Amino acid sequence: MNRTALVTGAASGMGRIVAQRLAAAGWNVAAVDLNGEGLADTARRSPNTHTYTCDVSDPAQVRAVVDKVRSELGTIDRLVHAAGMCHVHASVLDQDVAQIRKMMDVNYIGTVNLCQAVIPAMKQADAGTVVLFASLAGWLPSPGLTGYTASKHAVIGFADSLSYELHDTGVRLLVLCPPMVETPFLDAVRAENASVLGGTGGESPESIVDALEKALAKPKTPLYVFPGQARPAYFMRRFLPGVARAIIRRSIHPTE
Protein backbone atom coordinates (compact mmCIF):
# COMPACT_ATOMS: atom_id res chain seq x y z
CA MET A 1 0.00 0.00 0.00
CA ASN A 2 2.55 2.57 -1.12
CA ARG A 3 0.22 4.47 -3.45
CA THR A 4 -2.26 7.06 -2.23
CA ALA A 5 -5.40 8.32 -3.96
CA LEU A 6 -7.53 11.22 -2.84
CA VAL A 7 -11.14 10.76 -3.93
CA THR A 8 -13.75 13.47 -3.45
CA GLY A 9 -17.47 12.81 -3.53
CA ALA A 10 -16.63 9.49 -1.92
CA ALA A 11 -19.71 9.24 0.30
CA SER A 12 -21.95 7.91 -2.47
CA GLY A 13 -22.38 7.23 -6.16
CA MET A 14 -19.42 7.00 -8.52
CA GLY A 15 -17.04 8.56 -6.01
CA ARG A 16 -17.81 5.76 -3.56
CA ILE A 17 -17.28 3.09 -6.23
CA VAL A 18 -13.94 4.61 -7.27
CA ALA A 19 -12.78 4.81 -3.65
CA GLN A 20 -13.81 1.24 -2.85
CA ARG A 21 -12.22 -0.20 -5.99
CA LEU A 22 -8.94 1.61 -5.36
CA ALA A 23 -8.92 0.37 -1.76
CA ALA A 24 -9.60 -3.19 -2.93
CA ALA A 25 -6.67 -2.86 -5.34
CA GLY A 26 -4.35 -2.01 -2.45
CA TRP A 27 -4.25 1.77 -2.60
CA ASN A 28 -4.34 3.95 0.48
CA VAL A 29 -7.49 5.96 -0.10
CA ALA A 30 -8.29 9.38 1.31
CA ALA A 31 -12.09 9.46 0.97
CA VAL A 32 -13.33 13.06 1.06
CA ASP A 33 -16.89 14.35 1.26
CA LEU A 34 -19.12 16.68 3.24
CA ASN A 35 -21.30 13.70 4.26
CA GLY A 36 -19.55 12.06 7.20
CA GLU A 37 -22.08 9.24 7.58
CA GLY A 38 -21.76 8.35 3.91
CA LEU A 39 -17.98 8.32 4.23
CA ALA A 40 -18.23 5.91 7.13
CA ASP A 41 -20.28 3.54 4.98
CA THR A 42 -17.74 3.83 2.15
CA ALA A 43 -14.87 2.96 4.48
CA ARG A 44 -16.63 0.12 6.29
CA ARG A 45 -14.40 -2.99 6.51
CA SER A 46 -11.64 -1.20 4.58
CA PRO A 47 -8.63 -0.50 6.83
CA ASN A 48 -6.78 1.32 4.05
CA THR A 49 -9.62 3.82 3.51
CA HIS A 50 -9.30 7.00 5.57
CA THR A 51 -12.13 9.52 5.75
CA TYR A 52 -11.98 13.31 5.74
CA THR A 53 -14.94 15.69 5.81
CA CYS A 54 -14.55 18.77 3.66
CA ASP A 55 -16.53 21.37 1.73
CA VAL A 56 -14.67 21.45 -1.59
CA SER A 57 -15.93 24.97 -2.33
CA ASP A 58 -13.92 26.30 0.64
CA PRO A 59 -10.23 26.69 -0.34
CA ALA A 60 -9.05 26.78 3.28
CA GLN A 61 -10.79 23.49 4.08
CA VAL A 62 -9.42 21.88 0.92
CA ARG A 63 -5.83 22.89 1.67
CA ALA A 64 -6.16 21.75 5.28
CA VAL A 65 -7.45 18.33 4.22
CA VAL A 66 -4.79 17.91 1.53
CA ASP A 67 -2.07 18.81 4.04
CA LYS A 68 -3.53 16.32 6.54
CA VAL A 69 -3.69 13.56 3.92
CA ARG A 70 -0.06 14.11 3.00
CA SER A 71 1.03 14.09 6.64
CA GLU A 72 -0.90 10.89 7.38
CA LEU A 73 -0.68 8.95 4.11
CA GLY A 74 2.22 10.48 2.20
CA THR A 75 2.43 11.67 -1.39
CA ILE A 76 -0.86 11.91 -3.28
CA ASP A 77 -0.36 9.87 -6.46
CA ARG A 78 -3.88 10.17 -7.85
CA LEU A 79 -6.64 12.72 -7.47
CA VAL A 80 -10.17 11.71 -8.46
CA HIS A 81 -12.42 14.72 -8.05
CA ALA A 82 -15.97 13.41 -8.27
CA ALA A 83 -17.69 15.81 -5.86
CA GLY A 84 -20.51 17.81 -7.35
CA MET A 85 -24.06 19.07 -6.88
CA CYS A 86 -27.08 20.02 -8.96
CA HIS A 87 -30.19 22.15 -8.63
CA VAL A 88 -32.68 22.15 -11.48
CA HIS A 89 -35.50 24.50 -12.39
CA ALA A 90 -37.92 24.70 -15.29
CA SER A 91 -36.66 28.15 -16.30
CA VAL A 92 -33.37 29.79 -15.40
CA LEU A 93 -35.11 33.16 -15.69
CA ASP A 94 -36.72 32.71 -12.28
CA GLN A 95 -34.33 30.23 -10.65
CA ASP A 96 -32.87 31.27 -7.32
CA VAL A 97 -29.49 32.83 -8.12
CA ALA A 98 -28.16 31.45 -4.82
CA GLN A 99 -28.66 27.95 -6.22
CA ILE A 100 -26.74 28.83 -9.40
CA ARG A 101 -23.94 30.41 -7.39
CA LYS A 102 -23.71 27.33 -5.14
CA MET A 103 -23.36 25.04 -8.17
CA MET A 104 -20.57 27.22 -9.52
CA ASP A 105 -18.85 27.24 -6.12
CA VAL A 106 -19.01 23.47 -5.68
CA ASN A 107 -18.66 22.21 -9.25
CA TYR A 108 -16.25 24.75 -10.72
CA ILE A 109 -14.49 26.52 -7.84
CA GLY A 110 -14.25 23.18 -6.03
CA THR A 111 -12.36 21.82 -9.04
CA VAL A 112 -10.02 24.81 -8.98
CA ASN A 113 -9.46 24.38 -5.24
CA LEU A 114 -8.53 20.69 -5.51
CA CYS A 115 -6.23 21.25 -8.48
CA GLN A 116 -4.41 24.14 -6.83
CA ALA A 117 -3.94 22.16 -3.62
CA VAL A 118 -2.81 18.87 -5.19
CA ILE A 119 -1.20 19.38 -8.59
CA PRO A 120 1.82 21.60 -7.76
CA ALA A 121 3.41 18.78 -5.71
CA MET A 122 2.72 16.35 -8.56
CA LYS A 123 4.45 18.70 -11.00
CA GLN A 124 7.42 18.96 -8.68
CA ALA A 125 7.62 15.16 -8.53
CA ASP A 126 7.09 14.80 -12.30
CA ALA A 127 4.39 12.21 -11.60
CA GLY A 128 0.72 11.90 -10.79
CA THR A 129 -2.73 11.36 -12.26
CA VAL A 130 -5.67 13.74 -12.02
CA VAL A 131 -9.23 12.72 -12.91
CA LEU A 132 -11.85 15.45 -12.97
CA PHE A 133 -15.55 14.64 -13.24
CA ALA A 134 -17.29 16.93 -15.70
CA SER A 135 -20.50 15.91 -17.48
CA LEU A 136 -22.02 15.44 -20.89
CA ALA A 137 -24.26 18.33 -19.78
CA GLY A 138 -21.24 20.59 -20.15
CA TRP A 139 -21.19 19.79 -23.87
CA LEU A 140 -24.86 19.15 -24.61
CA PRO A 141 -27.06 21.73 -22.87
CA SER A 142 -30.72 21.09 -22.22
CA PRO A 143 -33.58 23.11 -20.68
CA GLY A 144 -34.03 22.95 -16.94
CA LEU A 145 -30.34 22.25 -16.34
CA THR A 146 -29.01 25.68 -17.28
CA GLY A 147 -27.13 26.46 -14.06
CA TYR A 148 -25.67 22.98 -13.79
CA THR A 149 -24.66 22.98 -17.45
CA ALA A 150 -22.88 26.32 -17.01
CA SER A 151 -20.91 25.01 -14.02
CA LYS A 152 -19.80 21.88 -15.88
CA HIS A 153 -18.99 23.89 -19.01
CA ALA A 154 -16.69 25.93 -16.75
CA VAL A 155 -14.99 22.74 -15.57
CA ILE A 156 -14.41 21.68 -19.17
CA GLY A 157 -12.91 25.04 -20.12
CA PHE A 158 -10.73 25.05 -17.01
CA ALA A 159 -9.45 21.53 -17.71
CA ASP A 160 -8.75 22.33 -21.35
CA SER A 161 -6.58 25.28 -20.36
CA LEU A 162 -4.94 23.34 -17.52
CA SER A 163 -3.94 20.58 -19.93
CA TYR A 164 -1.55 22.96 -21.67
CA GLU A 165 0.15 23.75 -18.38
CA LEU A 166 0.55 20.04 -17.62
CA HIS A 167 1.99 19.06 -21.01
CA ASP A 168 5.32 17.27 -20.55
CA THR A 169 5.20 17.62 -16.76
CA GLY A 170 4.65 13.95 -15.93
CA VAL A 171 1.16 14.73 -14.60
CA ARG A 172 -1.63 12.99 -16.49
CA LEU A 173 -5.03 14.67 -16.73
CA LEU A 174 -8.32 12.96 -17.66
CA VAL A 175 -11.75 14.57 -17.70
CA LEU A 176 -14.67 12.16 -17.39
CA CYS A 177 -17.87 13.36 -19.11
CA PRO A 178 -20.61 10.84 -18.29
CA PRO A 179 -24.24 10.95 -19.37
CA MET A 180 -26.98 10.61 -16.76
CA VAL A 181 -26.01 7.97 -14.20
CA GLU A 182 -28.30 6.16 -11.76
CA THR A 183 -26.88 7.44 -8.47
CA PRO A 184 -28.29 9.30 -5.44
CA PHE A 185 -27.26 12.45 -7.34
CA LEU A 186 -29.78 11.65 -10.10
CA ASP A 187 -32.39 10.64 -7.51
CA ALA A 188 -32.07 14.13 -6.00
CA VAL A 189 -32.59 15.72 -9.43
CA ARG A 190 -35.74 13.65 -9.95
CA ALA A 191 -37.04 14.66 -6.53
CA GLU A 192 -36.47 18.33 -7.30
CA ASN A 193 -38.00 18.33 -10.80
CA ALA A 194 -38.12 15.11 -12.80
CA SER A 195 -39.47 16.88 -15.89
CA VAL A 196 -36.00 18.21 -16.76
CA LEU A 197 -34.85 14.65 -17.50
CA GLY A 198 -37.38 14.03 -20.27
CA GLY A 199 -38.53 10.77 -18.75
CA THR A 200 -35.25 8.98 -19.45
CA GLY A 201 -33.12 6.93 -17.10
CA GLY A 202 -29.40 6.85 -16.54
CA GLU A 203 -26.62 4.32 -16.99
CA SER A 204 -25.22 2.21 -14.18
CA PRO A 205 -22.47 3.87 -12.13
CA GLU A 206 -20.41 0.68 -12.33
CA SER A 207 -20.31 0.86 -16.13
CA ILE A 208 -19.08 4.47 -16.01
CA VAL A 209 -16.32 3.63 -13.54
CA ASP A 210 -15.41 0.62 -15.72
CA ALA A 211 -14.93 3.02 -18.64
CA LEU A 212 -12.77 5.30 -16.50
CA GLU A 213 -10.58 2.40 -15.40
CA LYS A 214 -10.13 1.28 -19.02
CA ALA A 215 -9.08 4.79 -19.99
CA LEU A 216 -6.60 4.97 -17.13
CA ALA A 217 -5.13 1.60 -18.11
CA LYS A 218 -4.18 2.93 -21.55
CA PRO A 219 -0.88 4.82 -21.74
CA LYS A 220 -2.36 7.38 -24.12
CA THR A 221 -5.95 8.54 -23.78
CA PRO A 222 -7.60 11.71 -25.08
CA LEU A 223 -8.12 14.43 -22.49
CA TYR A 224 -11.88 13.86 -22.44
CA VAL A 225 -13.45 10.47 -21.78
CA PHE A 226 -17.06 9.99 -22.95
CA PRO A 227 -18.40 6.74 -21.46
CA GLY A 228 -21.50 4.90 -22.60
CA GLN A 229 -24.11 6.95 -24.41
CA ALA A 230 -22.12 10.13 -23.85
CA ARG A 231 -19.87 9.33 -26.81
CA PRO A 232 -22.51 9.24 -29.60
CA ALA A 233 -24.29 12.20 -28.00
CA TYR A 234 -21.07 14.22 -27.99
CA PHE A 235 -20.35 13.45 -31.64
CA MET A 236 -23.91 14.34 -32.60
CA ARG A 237 -23.58 17.68 -30.80
CA ARG A 238 -20.25 18.30 -32.53
CA PHE A 239 -21.04 17.26 -36.10
CA LEU A 240 -24.85 17.50 -36.25
CA PRO A 241 -25.69 20.30 -33.82
CA GLY A 242 -29.01 21.09 -35.47
CA VAL A 243 -30.15 17.49 -35.13
CA ALA A 244 -29.02 17.38 -31.49
CA ARG A 245 -30.94 20.55 -30.67
CA ALA A 246 -34.05 19.27 -32.44
CA ILE A 247 -33.98 16.03 -30.46
CA ILE A 248 -33.64 17.89 -27.17
CA ARG A 249 -36.42 20.36 -28.03
CA ARG A 250 -38.71 17.46 -28.90
CA SER A 251 -37.95 15.28 -25.90
CA ILE A 252 -37.49 17.63 -22.93
CA HIS A 253 -40.24 20.01 -21.79
CA PRO A 254 -39.60 21.15 -18.21
CA THR A 255 -42.59 22.17 -16.11
CA GLU A 256 -42.83 23.82 -12.71
XYZ file of N, CA and C in Angstrom, residues 126 163-171:
30
model
N 7.164 15.303 -10.920
C 7.091 14.803 -12.303
C 6.250 13.530 -12.403
N -4.679 21.633 -19.218
C -3.944 20.580 -19.929
C -2.703 21.117 -20.624
N -2.746 22.368 -21.060
C -1.554 22.965 -21.671
C -0.451 23.151 -20.639
N -0.833 23.559 -19.440
C 0.153 23.746 -18.381
C 0.800 22.427 -17.955
N 0.055 21.340 -18.083
C 0.554 20.043 -17.616
C 1.277 19.255 -18.705
N 1.312 19.771 -19.922
C 1.985 19.062 -21.013
C 3.464 18.869 -20.683
N 3.923 17.632 -20.812
C 5.324 17.273 -20.555
C 5.770 17.501 -19.114
N 4.821 17.464 -18.169
C 5.195 17.625 -16.758
C 5.251 16.299 -16.015
N 4.752 15.222 -16.636
C 4.647 13.945 -15.932
C 3.331 13.774 -15.214
N 2.479 14.806 -15.232
C 1.161 14.728 -14.596
C 0.120 14.454 -15.677
